[in-house]
Short mmCIF file of C-alpha atoms in Angstrom, two decimals:
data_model
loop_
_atom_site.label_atom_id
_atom_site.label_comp_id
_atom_site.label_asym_id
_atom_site.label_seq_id
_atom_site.Cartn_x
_atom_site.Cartn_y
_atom_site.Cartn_z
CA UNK A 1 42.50 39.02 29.93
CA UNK A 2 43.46 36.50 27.56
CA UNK A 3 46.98 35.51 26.88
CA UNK A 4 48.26 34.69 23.76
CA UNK A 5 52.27 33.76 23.59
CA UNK A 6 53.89 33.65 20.54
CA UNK A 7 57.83 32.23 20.26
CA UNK A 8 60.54 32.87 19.60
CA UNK A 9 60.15 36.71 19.52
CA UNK A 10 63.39 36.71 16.77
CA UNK A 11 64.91 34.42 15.12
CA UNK A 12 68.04 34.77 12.45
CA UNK A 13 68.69 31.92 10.35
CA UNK A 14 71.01 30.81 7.22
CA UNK A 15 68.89 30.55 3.72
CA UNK A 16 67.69 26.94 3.08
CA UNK A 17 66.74 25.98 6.38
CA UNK A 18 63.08 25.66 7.78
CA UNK A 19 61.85 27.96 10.91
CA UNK A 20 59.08 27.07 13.45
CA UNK A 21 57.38 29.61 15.15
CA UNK A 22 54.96 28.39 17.99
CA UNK A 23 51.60 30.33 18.86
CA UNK A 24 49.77 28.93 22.03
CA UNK A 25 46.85 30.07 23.79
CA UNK A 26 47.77 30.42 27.72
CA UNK A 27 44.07 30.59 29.52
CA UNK A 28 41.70 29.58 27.11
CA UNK A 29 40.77 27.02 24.43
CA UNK A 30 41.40 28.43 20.63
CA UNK A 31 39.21 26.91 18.44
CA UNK A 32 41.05 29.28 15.66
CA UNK A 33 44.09 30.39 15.34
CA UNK A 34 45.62 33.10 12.07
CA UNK A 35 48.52 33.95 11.01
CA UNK A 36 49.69 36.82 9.81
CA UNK A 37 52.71 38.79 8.06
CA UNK A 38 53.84 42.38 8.48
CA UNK A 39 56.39 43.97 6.15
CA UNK A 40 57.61 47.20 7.23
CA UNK A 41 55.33 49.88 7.35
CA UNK A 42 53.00 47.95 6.02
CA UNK A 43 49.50 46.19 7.78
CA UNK A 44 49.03 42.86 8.73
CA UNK A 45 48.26 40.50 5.72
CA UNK A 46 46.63 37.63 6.44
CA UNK A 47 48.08 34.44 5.26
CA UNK A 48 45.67 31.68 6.51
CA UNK A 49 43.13 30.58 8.86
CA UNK A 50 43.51 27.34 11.52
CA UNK A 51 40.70 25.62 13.24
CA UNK A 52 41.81 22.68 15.66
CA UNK A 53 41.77 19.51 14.15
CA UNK A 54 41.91 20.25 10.38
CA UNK A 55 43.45 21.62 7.54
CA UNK A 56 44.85 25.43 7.23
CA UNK A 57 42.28 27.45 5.11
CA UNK A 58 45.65 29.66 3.34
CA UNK A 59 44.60 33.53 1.31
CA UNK A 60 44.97 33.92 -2.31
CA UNK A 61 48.63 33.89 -3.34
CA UNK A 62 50.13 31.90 -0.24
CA UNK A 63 52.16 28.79 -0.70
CA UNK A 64 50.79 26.27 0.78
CA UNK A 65 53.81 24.19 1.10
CA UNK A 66 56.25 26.76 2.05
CA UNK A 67 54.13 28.12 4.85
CA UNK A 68 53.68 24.32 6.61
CA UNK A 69 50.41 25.10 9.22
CA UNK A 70 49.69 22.76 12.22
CA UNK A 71 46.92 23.55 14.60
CA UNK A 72 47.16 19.60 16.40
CA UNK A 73 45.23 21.13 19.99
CA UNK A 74 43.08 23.79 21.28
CA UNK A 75 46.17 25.82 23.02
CA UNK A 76 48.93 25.24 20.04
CA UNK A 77 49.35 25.99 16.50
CA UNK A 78 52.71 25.99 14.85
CA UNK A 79 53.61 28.04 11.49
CA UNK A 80 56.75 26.44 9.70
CA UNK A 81 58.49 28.26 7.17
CA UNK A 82 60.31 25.81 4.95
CA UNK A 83 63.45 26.69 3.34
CA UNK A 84 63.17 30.08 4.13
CA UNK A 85 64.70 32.56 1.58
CA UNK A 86 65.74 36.41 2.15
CA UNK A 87 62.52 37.06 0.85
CA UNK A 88 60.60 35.65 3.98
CA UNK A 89 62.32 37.70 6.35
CA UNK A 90 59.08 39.66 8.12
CA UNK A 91 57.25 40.06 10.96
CA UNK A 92 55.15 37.16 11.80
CA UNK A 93 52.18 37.36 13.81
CA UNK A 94 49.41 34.96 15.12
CA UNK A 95 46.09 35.36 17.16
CA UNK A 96 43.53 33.06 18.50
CA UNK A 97 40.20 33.17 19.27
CA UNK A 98 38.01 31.07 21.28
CA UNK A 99 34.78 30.98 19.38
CA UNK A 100 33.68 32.81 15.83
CA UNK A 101 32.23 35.99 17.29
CA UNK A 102 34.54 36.64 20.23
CA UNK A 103 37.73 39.39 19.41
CA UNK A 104 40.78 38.08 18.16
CA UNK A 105 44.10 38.02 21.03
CA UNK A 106 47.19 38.37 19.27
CA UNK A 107 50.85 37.52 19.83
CA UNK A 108 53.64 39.89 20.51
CA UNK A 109 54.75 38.27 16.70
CA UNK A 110 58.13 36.81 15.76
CA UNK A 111 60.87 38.84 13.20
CA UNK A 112 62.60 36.55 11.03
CA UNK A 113 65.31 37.39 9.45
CA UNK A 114 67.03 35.08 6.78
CA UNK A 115 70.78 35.53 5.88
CA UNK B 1 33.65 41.63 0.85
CA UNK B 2 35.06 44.30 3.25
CA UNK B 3 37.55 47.50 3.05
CA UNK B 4 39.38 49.46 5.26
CA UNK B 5 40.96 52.89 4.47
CA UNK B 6 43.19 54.71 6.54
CA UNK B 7 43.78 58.19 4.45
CA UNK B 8 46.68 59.62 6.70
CA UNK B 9 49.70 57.16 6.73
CA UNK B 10 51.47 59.55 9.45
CA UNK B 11 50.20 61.92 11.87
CA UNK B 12 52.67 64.22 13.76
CA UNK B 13 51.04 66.26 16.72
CA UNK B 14 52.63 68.10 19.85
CA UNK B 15 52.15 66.53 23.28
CA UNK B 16 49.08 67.72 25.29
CA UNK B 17 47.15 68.21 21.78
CA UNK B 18 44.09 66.79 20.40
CA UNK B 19 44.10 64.14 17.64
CA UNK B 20 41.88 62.32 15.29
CA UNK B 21 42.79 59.35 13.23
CA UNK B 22 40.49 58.75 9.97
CA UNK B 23 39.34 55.10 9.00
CA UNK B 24 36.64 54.51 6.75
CA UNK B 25 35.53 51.27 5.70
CA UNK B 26 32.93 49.62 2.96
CA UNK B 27 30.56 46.80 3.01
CA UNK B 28 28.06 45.35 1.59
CA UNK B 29 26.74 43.66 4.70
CA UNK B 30 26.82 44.74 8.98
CA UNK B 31 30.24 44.73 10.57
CA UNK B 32 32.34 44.96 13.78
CA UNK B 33 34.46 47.63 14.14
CA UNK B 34 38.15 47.63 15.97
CA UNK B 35 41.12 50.05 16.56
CA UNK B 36 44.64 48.16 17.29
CA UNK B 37 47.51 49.95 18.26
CA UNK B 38 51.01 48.26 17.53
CA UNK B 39 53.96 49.53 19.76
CA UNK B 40 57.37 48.76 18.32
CA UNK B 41 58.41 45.39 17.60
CA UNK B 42 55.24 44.21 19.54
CA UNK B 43 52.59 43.06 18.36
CA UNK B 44 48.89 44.32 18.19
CA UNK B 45 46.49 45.33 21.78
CA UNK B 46 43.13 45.79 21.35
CA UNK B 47 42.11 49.43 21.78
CA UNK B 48 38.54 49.52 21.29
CA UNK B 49 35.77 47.82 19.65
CA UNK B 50 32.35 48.58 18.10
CA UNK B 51 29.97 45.93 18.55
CA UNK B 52 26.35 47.20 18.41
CA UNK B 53 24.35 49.40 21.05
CA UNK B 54 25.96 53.10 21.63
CA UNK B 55 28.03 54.48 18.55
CA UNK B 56 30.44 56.05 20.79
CA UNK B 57 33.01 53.95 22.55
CA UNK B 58 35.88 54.57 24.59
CA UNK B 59 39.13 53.01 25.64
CA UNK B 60 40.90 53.03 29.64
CA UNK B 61 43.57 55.37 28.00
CA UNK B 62 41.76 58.18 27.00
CA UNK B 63 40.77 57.73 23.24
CA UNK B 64 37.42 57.18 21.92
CA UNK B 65 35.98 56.20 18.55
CA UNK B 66 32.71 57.08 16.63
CA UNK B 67 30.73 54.86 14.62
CA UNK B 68 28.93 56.32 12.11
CA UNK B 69 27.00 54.46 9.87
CA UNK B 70 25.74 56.99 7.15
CA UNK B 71 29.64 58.03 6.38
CA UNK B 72 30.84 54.51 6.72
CA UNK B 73 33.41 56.21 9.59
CA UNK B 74 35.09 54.91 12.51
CA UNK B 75 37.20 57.80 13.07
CA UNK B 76 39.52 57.37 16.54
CA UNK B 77 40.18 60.64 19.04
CA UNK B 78 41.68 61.44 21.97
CA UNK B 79 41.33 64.84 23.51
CA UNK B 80 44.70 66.11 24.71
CA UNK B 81 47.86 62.93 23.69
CA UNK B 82 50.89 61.90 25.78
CA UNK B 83 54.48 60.64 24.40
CA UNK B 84 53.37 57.40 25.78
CA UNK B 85 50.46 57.39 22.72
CA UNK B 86 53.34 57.12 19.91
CA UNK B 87 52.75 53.90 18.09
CA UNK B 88 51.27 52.71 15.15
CA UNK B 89 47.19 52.42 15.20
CA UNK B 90 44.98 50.09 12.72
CA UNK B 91 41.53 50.15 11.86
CA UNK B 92 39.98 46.71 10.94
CA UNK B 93 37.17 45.68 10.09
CA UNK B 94 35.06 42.32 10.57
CA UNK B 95 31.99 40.85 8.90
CA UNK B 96 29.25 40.17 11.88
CA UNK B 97 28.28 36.87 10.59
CA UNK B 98 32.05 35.48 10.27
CA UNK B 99 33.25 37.76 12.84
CA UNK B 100 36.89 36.09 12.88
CA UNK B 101 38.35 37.52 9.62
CA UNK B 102 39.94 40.60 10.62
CA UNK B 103 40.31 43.14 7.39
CA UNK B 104 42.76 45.77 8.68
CA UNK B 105 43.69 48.70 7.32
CA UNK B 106 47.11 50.15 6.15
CA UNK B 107 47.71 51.94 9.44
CA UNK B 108 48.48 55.57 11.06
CA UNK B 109 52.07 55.77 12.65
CA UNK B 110 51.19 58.62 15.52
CA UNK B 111 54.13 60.31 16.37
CA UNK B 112 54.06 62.29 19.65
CA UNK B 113 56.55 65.35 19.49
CA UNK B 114 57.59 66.97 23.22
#
């Protein structure tokens, strides 16, 4: 079935700094990728929608410029959280889908945890 | 736009028993229906999926789910649970003309006592 891997899996860094988490489709072309975030307990929100090639379509209430969305080829989109803040520490997860009415594959997610 | 509503936030049941997770949903318009199930630190598998055709579909593990249109249901089952089934399970919801935006609801941590 299709693959999606999503790294790193966990990743612990000082306040201030920026984060990248990767999300790439192994065996087959993702037209769209999303990102989500999980706080404990809690269900996945979603924070914004990526289709190759242009801009990140974000939800209602996410920062655009903190959560920096790249989606450059079919197989890669990249999530940057910059200057992370304790507050950002969650559970990130992505998915990808190869065309608008096929199921979503998701990533095993990423935990950040800023210091 | 959709809903999804998962009344039980935690369901404890003895292994070997029957179970049935609730999920309803709203909409004013025809939708897909999914159950995920999230195993710790992991993220979510695909359990089953309601498309169109039969309203009762089943997974390779055992646990089936119910569409049912006139209640606005999805409710998920499985007849007699292992250990192995302990893990958190989400309902979600799609519209079938933008089928990508996955509404999901707040989730039912299943907790398989020996």
């Amino acid at each position: 079935g299709a693959v999606v891997s999503q790294h790193p899996s966990w990743v612990i860094c000082k306040s201030g700094t920026s984060v990248k988490i990767e999300c790439r489709s192994l065996d087959f072309q993702a037209t769209t990728m999303f990102w989500y975030r999980q706080f404990p307990k809690q269900s996945l929100m979603l924070m914004a929608t990526s289709n190759e090639g242009s801009k990140a379509t974000y939800e209602q209430g996410v920062e655009k410029d903190k959560f920096l969305i790249n989606h450059a080829s079919l197989t890669l989109s990249t999530l940057t959280v910059t200057s992370a803040h304790p507050e950002d520490s969650s559970f990130y997860i992505c998915s990808a889908t190869g065309r608008s009415n096929q199921p979503q594959h998701f990533g095993d997610g990423t935990r950040l945890s800023i210091l | 736009a959709q809903s999804v509503t998962q009344l039980d936030s935690q369901v404890p049941v003895f292994e070997e028993a029957p179970v049935e997770l609730r999920c309803n949903y709203s909409s004013s318009v025809s939708v897909y229906l999914f159950w995920y199930v999230q195993y710790p630190n992991q993220g979510l598998q695909l359990l089953l999926k309601y498309l169109s055709g039969s309203t009762l579909v089943e997974s390779i593990n055992g646990f089936e789910a119910e569409f049912n249109k006139s209640q606005t249901s999805f409710h998920l089952r499985k007849p007699s649970v292992h250990i192995s089934d302990t893990a958190e399970y989400f309902c979600a919801v799609s519209e079938r003309s933008s089928a990508s935006k996955i509404i999901f609801g707040s989730g039912t941590r299943l907790s398989i006592r020996p």
